[in-house]
């Protein structure tokens, strides 16, 4: 097991090149700086590192294996496809990696309550799980519209003992839940801590979430090298906010021979307004306390975005991704809802692995390029989560 580690970016103001920072009111800046300072101190302590490493191993089930999808590779007739199995983690996705880190940090900081918003409920369930484990009260704000759509996750959060706050204002969806959760947080930032669900938001969150997720890539690099004596030729992951992708990419950023690809949702097509391809079609702007690429309407509001995968429909994106695109270290491509569904069914029926619709985006891109490559090339996909949550939806959509 590798120890908790970190990469040298961002700079001390939280910038990755032109992106990131703290686009927030002055009173909030002090709160964020306090979190950053506490994080920098606590993460270096033996006690924190040991407890996080132990929980990653015994509770999450790390290291997650790398699996050679041989039948899928044979069927595509080209590059060999490998899967980093984050779907096998406790709670079934990568989100537990940073939720555990954030909950443990809250405990070490002596916080009395962890607060967060959730959209589809995946972040809420992972955070409620981590807070139950660590023994710290947890309060999740969720739009009433989302509460009605996402019954299994709502039930799980209640069972896990978190306080679920329904948000009925505005459109009663994610954006309103963010506002509501932040208001609660600002009532007492000394005793509360906010837990962001991806590599987004004001500094230090893009850094912290990345650091906690980067265990994915450190394991994968070691595992792949142990087996093959070299790195994979291509690594890829889906990009919503970008946490599972940064988790895989970080350990490989200095390996110049490795091609790195992030995959975004093209939804119904890039020429429609029903997509969420922020890296591909967004412009540098700001959202949720950070500078990053944003999909905006003509009057500068965040665009209502669409993806078949609810975890990917975000009009912003993590600032480090924007930087990595600008310096041309990472390529960003997109796949449509239909390609995603096709990949979802292929992986299920050829390998017996039902992927999350989010993860199926990365699988779809790999399926597109594998046939164009020779058999001695390897593609490593981050399988960010399992697809149980999507099974009913897909069955209905395809009339199964
Ligand atoms: C939330 C989620 C994502 C998208 O979030 P990122 O921060 O982009 O990783 C991807 N896959 C799964 C399974 C998720 O739950």
mmCIF file of C-alpha atoms and ligand atoms in Angstrom:
data_model
loop_
_atom_site.group_PDB
_atom_site.id
_atom_site.type_symbol
_atom_site.label_atom_id
_atom_site.label_comp_id
_atom_site.label_asym_id
_atom_site.label_seq_id
_atom_site.Cartn_x
_atom_site.Cartn_y
_atom_site.Cartn_z
ATOM 1 C CA UNK A 1 0.000 0.000 0.000
ATOM 2 C CA UNK A 2 1.371 3.374 -0.945
ATOM 3 C CA UNK A 3 1.091 6.188 1.545
ATOM 4 C CA UNK A 4 -1.034 9.284 1.194
ATOM 5 C CA UNK A 5 0.825 11.607 -1.143
ATOM 6 C CA UNK A 6 0.381 14.926 -2.942
ATOM 7 C CA UNK A 7 1.437 16.663 -6.122
ATOM 8 C CA UNK A 8 3.185 20.074 -6.161
ATOM 9 C CA UNK A 9 0.343 22.009 -7.873
ATOM 10 C CA UNK A 10 -1.540 24.357 -7.287
ATOM 11 C CA UNK A 11 0.452 27.471 -6.285
ATOM 12 C CA UNK A 12 -0.060 29.001 -2.836
ATOM 13 C CA UNK A 13 -3.091 30.999 -4.043
ATOM 14 C CA UNK A 14 -4.702 27.857 -5.335
ATOM 15 C CA UNK A 15 -4.060 28.468 -9.035
ATOM 16 C CA UNK A 16 -3.345 25.880 -11.691
ATOM 17 C CA UNK A 17 -2.074 28.304 -14.333
ATOM 18 C CA UNK A 18 -4.993 30.686 -14.905
ATOM 19 C CA UNK A 19 -7.572 28.445 -13.243
ATOM 20 C CA UNK A 20 -8.786 27.780 -9.723
ATOM 21 C CA UNK A 21 -8.171 30.340 -6.997
ATOM 22 C CA UNK A 22 -10.770 31.630 -4.552
ATOM 23 C CA UNK A 23 -13.516 33.687 -6.208
ATOM 24 C CA UNK A 24 -15.369 34.215 -2.929
ATOM 25 C CA UNK A 25 -16.308 36.966 -0.429
ATOM 26 C CA UNK A 26 -13.487 37.995 1.958
ATOM 27 C CA UNK A 27 -15.112 36.385 5.026
ATOM 28 C CA UNK A 28 -15.219 33.068 3.228
ATOM 29 C CA UNK A 29 -11.606 33.416 2.122
ATOM 30 C CA UNK A 30 -10.425 33.288 5.723
ATOM 31 C CA UNK A 31 -12.500 30.163 6.322
ATOM 32 C CA UNK A 32 -10.985 28.456 3.265
ATOM 33 C CA UNK A 33 -7.466 29.504 4.223
ATOM 34 C CA UNK A 34 -7.977 28.003 7.683
ATOM 35 C CA UNK A 35 -9.062 24.710 6.121
ATOM 36 C CA UNK A 36 -6.036 24.793 3.837
ATOM 37 C CA UNK A 37 -3.648 25.395 6.702
ATOM 38 C CA UNK A 38 -5.185 22.665 8.838
ATOM 39 C CA UNK A 39 -5.105 20.266 5.898
ATOM 40 C CA UNK A 40 -1.441 20.971 5.151
ATOM 41 C CA UNK A 41 -0.528 20.297 8.771
ATOM 42 C CA UNK A 42 -2.746 17.318 9.443
ATOM 43 C CA UNK A 43 -2.030 15.414 6.251
ATOM 44 C CA UNK A 44 1.669 15.230 7.164
ATOM 45 C CA UNK A 45 1.057 13.653 10.549
ATOM 46 C CA UNK A 46 1.758 9.989 11.107
ATOM 47 C CA UNK A 47 -1.582 9.575 12.907
ATOM 48 C CA UNK A 48 -3.633 10.855 9.950
ATOM 49 C CA UNK A 49 -1.660 8.965 7.330
ATOM 50 C CA UNK A 50 -1.804 5.706 9.240
ATOM 51 C CA UNK A 51 -5.530 5.899 9.928
ATOM 52 C CA UNK A 52 -6.378 6.805 6.326
ATOM 53 C CA UNK A 53 -4.163 4.055 4.940
ATOM 54 C CA UNK A 54 -5.663 1.475 7.286
ATOM 55 C CA UNK A 55 -9.244 2.452 6.427
ATOM 56 C CA UNK A 56 -8.491 2.479 2.711
ATOM 57 C CA UNK A 57 -7.259 -1.060 3.058
ATOM 58 C CA UNK A 58 -9.662 -2.663 5.530
ATOM 59 C CA UNK A 59 -12.818 -0.612 4.957
ATOM 60 C CA UNK A 60 -12.779 0.508 1.321
ATOM 61 C CA UNK A 61 -11.042 -2.680 0.186
ATOM 62 C CA UNK A 62 -8.010 -1.095 -1.453
ATOM 63 C CA UNK A 63 -6.039 -1.667 -3.535
ATOM 64 C CA UNK A 64 -8.748 -2.162 -6.157
ATOM 65 C CA UNK A 65 -7.606 -4.641 -8.813
ATOM 66 C CA UNK A 66 -6.719 -4.024 -12.441
ATOM 67 C CA UNK A 67 -8.602 -6.406 -14.690
ATOM 68 C CA UNK A 68 -7.709 -7.373 -18.279
ATOM 69 C CA UNK A 69 -10.977 -7.235 -20.251
ATOM 70 C CA UNK A 70 -9.778 -9.889 -22.638
ATOM 71 C CA UNK A 71 -13.067 -10.841 -24.239
ATOM 72 C CA UNK A 72 -13.951 -7.216 -24.915
ATOM 73 C CA UNK A 73 -10.444 -6.609 -26.313
ATOM 74 C CA UNK A 74 -10.722 -9.676 -28.576
ATOM 75 C CA UNK A 75 -14.125 -8.595 -29.809
ATOM 76 C CA UNK A 76 -12.853 -5.115 -30.692
ATOM 77 C CA UNK A 77 -9.763 -6.565 -32.360
ATOM 78 C CA UNK A 78 -7.081 -4.028 -31.468
ATOM 79 C CA UNK A 79 -5.603 -2.546 -28.300
ATOM 80 C CA UNK A 80 -5.865 -4.500 -25.046
ATOM 81 C CA UNK A 81 -8.318 -3.015 -22.577
ATOM 82 C CA UNK A 82 -7.674 -2.941 -18.819
ATOM 83 C CA UNK A 83 -10.035 -1.716 -16.107
ATOM 84 C CA UNK A 84 -9.065 -0.127 -12.801
ATOM 85 C CA UNK A 85 -11.912 -1.505 -10.684
ATOM 86 C CA UNK A 86 -13.065 1.415 -8.529
ATOM 87 C CA UNK A 87 -16.529 -0.141 -8.875
ATOM 88 C CA UNK A 88 -15.389 -2.782 -6.368
ATOM 89 C CA UNK A 89 -14.806 -0.266 -3.575
ATOM 90 C CA UNK A 90 -17.148 -0.255 -0.584
ATOM 91 C CA UNK A 91 -20.216 1.802 -1.707
ATOM 92 C CA UNK A 92 -19.422 0.952 -5.323
ATOM 93 C CA UNK A 93 -17.517 3.952 -6.660
ATOM 94 C CA UNK A 94 -14.468 6.174 -6.316
ATOM 95 C CA UNK A 95 -16.279 8.858 -4.288
ATOM 96 C CA UNK A 96 -15.577 7.053 -1.006
ATOM 97 C CA UNK A 97 -11.852 7.847 -1.506
ATOM 98 C CA UNK A 98 -12.242 11.583 -0.946
ATOM 99 C CA UNK A 99 -15.267 11.387 1.356
ATOM 100 C CA UNK A 100 -13.236 9.274 3.755
ATOM 101 C CA UNK A 101 -10.378 11.791 3.559
ATOM 102 C CA UNK A 102 -12.719 14.727 4.146
ATOM 103 C CA UNK A 103 -14.539 13.046 7.062
ATOM 104 C CA UNK A 104 -11.254 12.069 8.681
ATOM 105 C CA UNK A 105 -9.896 15.594 8.235
ATOM 106 C CA UNK A 106 -13.079 16.926 9.902
ATOM 107 C CA UNK A 107 -12.448 14.611 12.845
ATOM 108 C CA UNK A 108 -8.807 15.640 13.186
ATOM 109 C CA UNK A 109 -9.857 19.309 13.010
ATOM 110 C CA UNK A 110 -12.368 18.711 15.812
ATOM 111 C CA UNK A 111 -15.346 19.787 13.681
ATOM 112 C CA UNK A 112 -18.839 19.130 15.048
ATOM 113 C CA UNK A 113 -20.683 18.661 11.754
ATOM 114 C CA UNK A 114 -19.988 17.917 8.090
ATOM 115 C CA UNK A 115 -22.241 19.714 5.579
ATOM 116 C CA UNK A 116 -22.668 19.068 1.871
ATOM 117 C CA UNK A 117 -25.066 19.242 -1.023
ATOM 118 C CA UNK A 118 -25.901 16.366 -3.306
ATOM 119 C CA UNK A 119 -27.486 16.173 -6.751
ATOM 120 C CA UNK A 120 -28.272 12.596 -7.683
ATOM 121 C CA UNK A 121 -27.275 11.459 -4.206
ATOM 122 C CA UNK A 122 -23.995 9.651 -4.954
ATOM 123 C CA UNK A 123 -21.869 12.175 -3.063
ATOM 124 C CA UNK A 124 -24.432 12.227 -0.243
ATOM 125 C CA UNK A 125 -24.354 8.464 0.218
ATOM 126 C CA UNK A 126 -20.543 8.255 0.131
ATOM 127 C CA UNK A 127 -20.230 11.132 2.602
ATOM 128 C CA UNK A 128 -22.931 9.766 4.935
ATOM 129 C CA UNK A 129 -21.052 6.450 4.881
ATOM 130 C CA UNK A 130 -17.717 8.053 5.750
ATOM 131 C CA UNK A 131 -19.298 10.177 8.509
ATOM 132 C CA UNK A 132 -21.003 7.137 10.045
ATOM 133 C CA UNK A 133 -17.654 5.373 10.068
ATOM 134 C CA UNK A 134 -15.734 8.289 11.546
ATOM 135 C CA UNK A 135 -18.522 9.120 14.017
ATOM 136 C CA UNK A 136 -19.276 12.715 13.050
ATOM 137 C CA UNK A 137 -22.744 14.202 12.367
ATOM 138 C CA UNK A 138 -23.500 14.802 8.707
ATOM 139 C CA UNK A 139 -26.069 17.104 7.078
ATOM 140 C CA UNK A 140 -26.894 16.791 3.383
ATOM 141 C CA UNK A 141 -28.929 19.354 1.437
ATOM 142 C CA UNK A 142 -30.821 17.996 -1.559
ATOM 143 C CA UNK A 143 -33.310 19.552 -3.954
ATOM 144 C CA UNK A 144 -36.885 18.337 -3.521
ATOM 145 C CA UNK A 145 -37.029 17.463 -7.234
ATOM 146 C CA UNK A 146 -33.924 15.288 -6.870
ATOM 147 C CA UNK A 147 -35.275 13.700 -3.674
ATOM 148 C CA UNK A 148 -38.296 12.480 -5.601
ATOM 149 C CA UNK A 149 -36.158 11.129 -8.467
ATOM 150 C CA UNK A 150 -33.469 9.383 -6.445
ATOM 151 C CA UNK A 151 -35.304 7.225 -3.975
ATOM 152 C CA UNK A 152 -32.701 4.507 -3.301
ATOM 153 C CA UNK A 153 -30.007 7.074 -2.452
ATOM 154 C CA UNK A 154 -32.365 9.094 -0.258
ATOM 155 C CA UNK A 155 -33.258 5.932 1.660
ATOM 156 C CA UNK A 156 -29.606 4.965 2.046
ATOM 157 C CA UNK A 157 -28.666 8.379 3.424
ATOM 158 C CA UNK A 158 -31.452 8.117 6.011
ATOM 159 C CA UNK A 159 -30.400 4.614 7.026
ATOM 160 C CA UNK A 160 -26.797 5.793 7.370
ATOM 161 C CA UNK A 161 -27.988 8.333 9.922
ATOM 162 C CA UNK A 162 -27.371 11.622 8.159
ATOM 163 C CA UNK A 163 -29.733 14.563 8.407
ATOM 164 C CA UNK A 164 -31.321 15.109 5.000
ATOM 165 C CA UNK A 165 -32.489 18.684 4.373
ATOM 166 C CA UNK A 166 -34.994 18.995 1.485
ATOM 167 C CA UNK A 167 -34.528 22.216 -0.493
ATOM 168 C CA UNK A 168 -37.729 23.610 -2.034
ATOM 169 C CA UNK A 169 -36.593 27.079 -3.149
ATOM 170 C CA UNK A 170 -35.875 28.023 -6.790
ATOM 171 C CA UNK A 171 -35.830 25.026 -9.120
ATOM 172 C CA UNK A 172 -35.380 22.702 -6.100
ATOM 173 C CA UNK A 173 -32.369 21.035 -7.738
ATOM 174 C CA UNK A 174 -28.592 20.899 -7.246
ATOM 175 C CA UNK A 175 -27.873 24.628 -7.623
ATOM 176 C CA UNK A 176 -30.387 25.519 -4.889
ATOM 177 C CA UNK A 177 -29.045 22.737 -2.688
ATOM 178 C CA UNK A 178 -25.548 24.271 -2.982
ATOM 179 C CA UNK A 179 -26.893 27.683 -1.873
ATOM 180 C CA UNK A 180 -28.833 26.192 1.011
ATOM 181 C CA UNK A 181 -25.917 24.072 2.240
ATOM 182 C CA UNK A 182 -23.548 27.032 2.060
ATOM 183 C CA UNK A 183 -25.910 29.206 4.089
ATOM 184 C CA UNK A 184 -25.996 26.578 6.818
ATOM 185 C CA UNK A 185 -22.222 26.267 6.718
ATOM 186 C CA UNK A 186 -21.682 30.026 7.075
ATOM 187 C CA UNK A 187 -23.757 30.048 10.265
ATOM 188 C CA UNK A 188 -20.795 28.511 12.073
ATOM 189 C CA UNK A 189 -17.694 27.815 9.974
ATOM 190 C CA UNK A 190 -15.637 27.393 13.165
ATOM 191 C CA UNK A 191 -17.507 24.249 14.150
ATOM 192 C CA UNK A 192 -18.769 23.026 10.758
ATOM 193 C CA UNK A 193 -16.904 21.919 7.655
ATOM 194 C CA UNK A 194 -18.125 21.790 4.071
ATOM 195 C CA UNK A 195 -17.321 18.656 2.054
ATOM 196 C CA UNK A 196 -17.193 19.216 -1.708
ATOM 197 C CA UNK A 197 -17.930 16.240 -3.970
ATOM 198 C CA UNK A 198 -15.350 16.679 -6.730
ATOM 199 C CA UNK A 199 -12.137 18.530 -7.663
ATOM 200 C CA UNK A 200 -14.099 21.806 -7.871
ATOM 201 C CA UNK A 201 -14.960 24.834 -5.748
ATOM 202 C CA UNK A 202 -12.603 27.342 -4.107
ATOM 203 C CA UNK A 203 -9.041 26.487 -3.069
ATOM 204 C CA UNK A 204 -8.123 24.214 -1.265
ATOM 205 C CA UNK A 205 -10.875 21.800 -2.381
ATOM 206 C CA UNK A 206 -9.615 21.003 -5.913
ATOM 207 C CA UNK A 207 -6.247 20.148 -4.358
ATOM 208 C CA UNK A 208 -7.576 18.208 -1.365
ATOM 209 C CA UNK A 209 -10.034 16.091 -3.316
ATOM 210 C CA UNK A 210 -7.358 15.349 -5.925
ATOM 211 C CA UNK A 211 -4.863 14.318 -3.263
ATOM 212 C CA UNK A 212 -7.360 11.924 -1.669
ATOM 213 C CA UNK A 213 -8.301 10.469 -5.075
ATOM 214 C CA UNK A 214 -4.733 10.177 -6.342
ATOM 215 C CA UNK A 215 -4.397 6.798 -4.658
ATOM 216 C CA UNK A 216 -6.161 5.400 -7.762
ATOM 217 C CA UNK A 217 -3.311 6.294 -10.101
ATOM 218 C CA UNK A 218 -0.525 5.449 -7.666
ATOM 219 C CA UNK A 219 -1.930 1.960 -7.257
ATOM 220 C CA UNK A 220 -2.663 1.555 -10.964
ATOM 221 C CA UNK A 221 0.810 2.629 -12.042
ATOM 222 C CA UNK A 222 2.433 0.192 -9.620
ATOM 223 C CA UNK A 223 0.072 -2.660 -10.515
ATOM 224 C CA UNK A 224 0.490 -2.204 -14.248
ATOM 225 C CA UNK A 225 4.274 -1.956 -14.006
ATOM 226 C CA UNK A 226 4.482 -5.016 -11.756
ATOM 227 C CA UNK A 227 2.627 -7.035 -14.379
ATOM 228 C CA UNK A 228 3.945 -5.559 -17.636
ATOM 229 C CA UNK A 229 7.227 -3.881 -16.733
ATOM 230 C CA UNK A 230 5.998 -0.629 -18.318
ATOM 231 C CA UNK A 231 3.184 1.915 -18.252
ATOM 232 C CA UNK A 232 -0.018 1.590 -20.278
ATOM 233 C CA UNK A 233 0.084 3.451 -23.614
ATOM 234 C CA UNK A 234 -3.176 5.276 -22.929
ATOM 235 C CA UNK A 235 -5.091 5.986 -19.727
ATOM 236 C CA UNK A 236 -8.620 7.345 -19.718
ATOM 237 C CA UNK A 237 -11.466 8.325 -17.382
ATOM 238 C CA UNK A 238 -14.803 10.114 -17.556
ATOM 239 C CA UNK A 239 -14.930 13.779 -16.528
ATOM 240 C CA UNK A 240 -17.849 15.362 -14.687
ATOM 241 C CA UNK A 241 -16.245 17.623 -12.092
ATOM 242 C CA UNK A 242 -13.143 15.571 -12.755
ATOM 243 C CA UNK A 243 -12.263 13.799 -9.494
ATOM 244 C CA UNK A 244 -11.972 10.195 -10.659
ATOM 245 C CA UNK A 245 -10.015 11.397 -13.700
ATOM 246 C CA UNK A 246 -7.550 13.452 -11.603
ATOM 247 C CA UNK A 247 -7.366 10.427 -9.304
ATOM 248 C CA UNK A 248 -6.084 8.256 -12.143
ATOM 249 C CA UNK A 249 -4.118 10.894 -14.080
ATOM 250 C CA UNK A 250 -2.018 12.464 -11.303
ATOM 251 C CA UNK A 251 0.496 9.615 -10.926
ATOM 252 C CA UNK A 252 1.077 9.524 -14.713
ATOM 253 C CA UNK A 253 1.446 13.254 -15.453
ATOM 254 C CA UNK A 254 5.256 13.060 -15.568
ATOM 255 C CA UNK A 255 5.282 9.927 -17.743
ATOM 256 C CA UNK A 256 5.551 11.638 -21.117
ATOM 257 C CA UNK A 257 5.052 8.412 -23.055
ATOM 258 C CA UNK A 258 1.568 7.917 -21.577
ATOM 259 C CA UNK A 259 -1.278 9.470 -23.551
ATOM 260 C CA UNK A 260 -3.978 10.775 -21.184
ATOM 261 C CA UNK A 261 -7.589 11.248 -22.245
ATOM 262 C CA UNK A 262 -10.587 12.664 -20.360
ATOM 263 C CA UNK A 263 -14.025 11.777 -21.714
ATOM 264 C CA UNK A 264 -17.008 14.121 -21.443
ATOM 265 C CA UNK A 265 -20.709 13.673 -22.187
ATOM 266 C CA UNK A 266 -21.751 14.802 -25.667
ATOM 267 C CA UNK A 267 -25.309 13.916 -24.617
ATOM 268 C CA UNK A 268 -27.634 14.147 -27.627
ATOM 269 C CA UNK A 269 -24.811 15.680 -29.677
ATOM 270 C CA UNK A 270 -22.365 18.604 -29.509
ATOM 271 C CA UNK A 271 -24.467 20.479 -32.081
ATOM 272 C CA UNK A 272 -27.516 20.418 -29.760
ATOM 273 C CA UNK A 273 -27.914 22.243 -26.440
ATOM 274 C CA UNK A 274 -28.333 18.870 -24.684
ATOM 275 C CA UNK A 275 -24.780 17.984 -23.668
ATOM 276 C CA UNK A 276 -22.317 18.643 -20.847
ATOM 277 C CA UNK A 277 -19.024 18.903 -22.759
ATOM 278 C CA UNK A 278 -17.456 21.687 -20.675
ATOM 279 C CA UNK A 279 -13.842 21.065 -21.690
ATOM 280 C CA UNK A 280 -14.741 20.808 -25.369
ATOM 281 C CA UNK A 281 -17.192 23.706 -25.758
ATOM 282 C CA UNK A 282 -16.879 25.774 -22.561
ATOM 283 C CA UNK A 283 -15.069 29.119 -22.227
ATOM 284 C CA UNK A 284 -12.820 30.360 -19.411
ATOM 285 C CA UNK A 285 -15.106 31.945 -16.807
ATOM 286 C CA UNK A 286 -15.991 31.332 -13.166
ATOM 287 C CA UNK A 287 -18.449 29.236 -11.182
ATOM 288 C CA UNK A 288 -18.765 28.018 -7.572
ATOM 289 C CA UNK A 289 -15.799 29.991 -6.291
ATOM 290 C CA UNK A 290 -13.237 29.038 -8.950
ATOM 291 C CA UNK A 291 -11.998 30.026 -12.402
ATOM 292 C CA UNK A 292 -12.443 27.271 -14.945
ATOM 293 C CA UNK A 293 -14.057 26.445 -18.272
ATOM 294 C CA UNK A 294 -17.824 26.970 -18.021
ATOM 295 C CA UNK A 295 -20.722 26.235 -20.343
ATOM 296 C CA UNK A 296 -22.718 29.466 -20.342
ATOM 297 C CA UNK A 297 -25.803 30.862 -22.010
ATOM 298 C CA UNK A 298 -25.531 34.044 -24.095
ATOM 299 C CA UNK A 299 -26.281 36.208 -21.046
ATOM 300 C CA UNK A 300 -23.500 34.609 -19.039
ATOM 301 C CA UNK A 301 -25.539 32.256 -16.852
ATOM 302 C CA UNK A 302 -24.453 28.614 -16.358
ATOM 303 C CA UNK A 303 -26.091 26.551 -19.118
ATOM 304 C CA UNK A 304 -28.675 23.919 -18.138
ATOM 305 C CA UNK A 305 -26.612 20.876 -19.078
ATOM 306 C CA UNK A 306 -27.597 17.333 -19.999
ATOM 307 C CA UNK A 307 -26.088 13.860 -19.767
ATOM 308 C CA UNK A 308 -27.586 10.395 -19.527
ATOM 309 C CA UNK A 309 -25.209 10.030 -16.549
ATOM 310 C CA UNK A 310 -26.397 12.293 -13.733
ATOM 311 C CA UNK A 311 -22.893 12.388 -12.199
ATOM 312 C CA UNK A 312 -21.519 14.108 -15.310
ATOM 313 C CA UNK A 313 -24.008 16.933 -15.855
ATOM 314 C CA UNK A 314 -22.070 19.873 -14.464
ATOM 315 C CA UNK A 315 -21.510 23.146 -16.406
ATOM 316 C CA UNK A 316 -18.080 23.739 -14.791
ATOM 317 C CA UNK A 317 -15.040 21.480 -14.396
ATOM 318 C CA UNK A 318 -12.063 21.131 -12.082
ATOM 319 C CA UNK A 319 -9.427 23.858 -12.628
ATOM 320 C CA UNK A 320 -6.510 21.443 -12.988
ATOM 321 C CA UNK A 321 -8.204 19.856 -15.997
ATOM 322 C CA UNK A 322 -8.419 23.277 -17.665
ATOM 323 C CA UNK A 323 -4.722 23.814 -17.081
ATOM 324 C CA UNK A 324 -3.817 20.333 -18.360
ATOM 325 C CA UNK A 325 -5.829 20.975 -21.512
ATOM 326 C CA UNK A 326 -4.165 24.341 -22.154
ATOM 327 C CA UNK A 327 -0.628 22.908 -21.791
ATOM 328 C CA UNK A 328 -1.758 19.970 -23.998
ATOM 329 C CA UNK A 329 -0.826 17.304 -21.459
ATOM 330 C CA UNK A 330 -4.336 15.820 -21.465
ATOM 331 C CA UNK A 331 -6.736 15.463 -24.415
ATOM 332 C CA UNK A 332 -10.473 15.793 -23.889
ATOM 333 C CA UNK A 333 -12.944 13.949 -26.088
ATOM 334 C CA UNK A 334 -16.670 13.334 -25.856
ATOM 335 C CA UNK A 335 -19.113 10.471 -26.434
ATOM 336 C CA UNK A 336 -22.888 10.627 -26.876
ATOM 337 C CA UNK A 337 -25.610 9.115 -24.700
ATOM 338 C CA UNK A 338 -26.103 6.414 -27.363
ATOM 339 C CA UNK A 339 -22.419 5.458 -27.413
ATOM 340 C CA UNK A 340 -22.519 5.345 -23.617
ATOM 341 C CA UNK A 341 -25.522 3.015 -23.592
ATOM 342 C CA UNK A 342 -23.848 0.771 -26.145
ATOM 343 C CA UNK A 343 -20.712 0.550 -23.994
ATOM 344 C CA UNK A 344 -22.829 -0.076 -20.884
ATOM 345 C CA UNK A 345 -24.467 -3.092 -22.570
ATOM 346 C CA UNK A 346 -21.227 -4.382 -24.126
ATOM 347 C CA UNK A 347 -19.260 -4.424 -20.887
ATOM 348 C CA UNK A 348 -22.232 -6.062 -19.127
ATOM 349 C CA UNK A 349 -22.724 -8.780 -21.726
ATOM 350 C CA UNK A 350 -19.142 -9.473 -22.799
ATOM 351 C CA UNK A 351 -17.428 -9.211 -19.400
ATOM 352 C CA UNK A 352 -20.233 -9.544 -16.835
ATOM 353 C CA UNK A 353 -19.450 -6.121 -15.400
ATOM 354 C CA UNK A 354 -22.307 -3.591 -15.195
ATOM 355 C CA UNK A 355 -20.622 -0.158 -15.187
ATOM 356 C CA UNK A 356 -22.012 3.142 -13.929
ATOM 357 C CA UNK A 357 -23.316 5.215 -16.854
ATOM 358 C CA UNK A 358 -20.639 7.768 -15.945
ATOM 359 C CA UNK A 359 -17.847 5.190 -16.262
ATOM 360 C CA UNK A 360 -19.406 3.821 -19.463
ATOM 361 C CA UNK A 361 -18.394 7.096 -21.158
ATOM 362 C CA UNK A 362 -14.713 6.194 -20.761
ATOM 363 C CA UNK A 363 -15.435 2.635 -21.896
ATOM 364 C CA UNK A 364 -17.227 3.992 -24.987
ATOM 365 C CA UNK A 365 -14.259 6.150 -25.963
ATOM 366 C CA UNK A 366 -11.883 3.185 -25.521
ATOM 367 C CA UNK A 367 -14.186 1.032 -27.661
ATOM 368 C CA UNK A 368 -14.053 3.697 -30.374
ATOM 369 C CA UNK A 369 -10.251 3.862 -30.547
ATOM 370 C CA UNK A 370 -9.165 0.302 -29.624
ATOM 371 C CA UNK A 371 -9.899 -1.126 -33.115
ATOM 372 C CA UNK A 372 -7.643 1.542 -34.679
ATOM 373 C CA UNK A 373 -4.646 0.422 -32.578
ATOM 374 C CA UNK A 374 -2.452 -2.677 -32.700
ATOM 375 C CA UNK A 375 -2.737 -5.586 -30.250
ATOM 376 C CA UNK A 376 0.468 -4.666 -28.411
ATOM 377 C CA UNK A 377 -1.054 -1.352 -27.302
ATOM 378 C CA UNK A 378 -2.759 -1.083 -23.893
ATOM 379 C CA UNK A 379 -5.591 1.184 -22.752
ATOM 380 C CA UNK A 380 -6.252 1.503 -19.026
ATOM 381 C CA UNK A 381 -9.758 2.747 -18.179
ATOM 382 C CA UNK A 382 -10.781 4.000 -14.761
ATOM 383 C CA UNK A 383 -14.040 2.175 -14.060
ATOM 384 C CA UNK A 384 -15.232 4.805 -11.591
ATOM 385 C CA UNK A 385 -18.324 2.975 -10.333
ATOM 386 C CA UNK A 386 -20.767 0.119 -10.691
ATOM 387 C CA UNK A 387 -24.058 0.387 -12.526
ATOM 388 C CA UNK A 388 -26.619 -1.085 -10.121
ATOM 389 C CA UNK A 389 -28.006 2.421 -9.652
ATOM 390 C CA UNK A 390 -28.580 2.721 -13.421
ATOM 391 C CA UNK A 391 -29.960 -0.744 -14.164
ATOM 392 C CA UNK A 392 -33.689 0.123 -13.956
ATOM 393 C CA UNK A 393 -33.247 3.278 -16.009
ATOM 394 C CA UNK A 394 -31.335 1.511 -18.774
ATOM 395 C CA UNK A 395 -33.800 -1.400 -18.855
ATOM 396 C CA UNK A 396 -36.678 1.044 -19.305
ATOM 397 C CA UNK A 397 -34.811 3.096 -21.903
ATOM 398 C CA UNK A 398 -33.963 0.027 -23.989
ATOM 399 C CA UNK A 399 -37.300 -1.723 -23.392
ATOM 400 C CA UNK A 400 -35.671 -4.777 -21.756
HETATM 401 C C1 LIG B 1 -19.917 11.240 -9.358
HETATM 402 C C2 LIG B 1 -19.413 10.222 -10.294
HETATM 403 C C3 LIG B 1 -18.612 10.567 -11.418
HETATM 404 C C4 LIG B 1 -18.318 11.981 -11.810
HETATM 405 O O1 LIG B 1 -17.564 12.705 -10.905
HETATM 406 P P1 LIG B 1 -16.040 13.078 -11.176
HETATM 407 O O2 LIG B 1 -15.748 14.068 -10.116
HETATM 408 O O3 LIG B 1 -15.926 13.634 -12.562
HETATM 409 O O4 LIG B 1 -15.254 11.831 -11.038
HETATM 410 C C5 LIG B 1 -18.118 9.544 -12.204
HETATM 411 N N1 LIG B 1 -18.395 8.249 -11.940
HETATM 412 C C6 LIG B 1 -19.161 7.883 -10.892
HETATM 413 C C7 LIG B 1 -19.429 6.438 -10.674
HETATM 414 C C8 LIG B 1 -19.697 8.844 -10.038
HETATM 415 O O5 LIG B 1 -20.460 8.474 -9.000
#
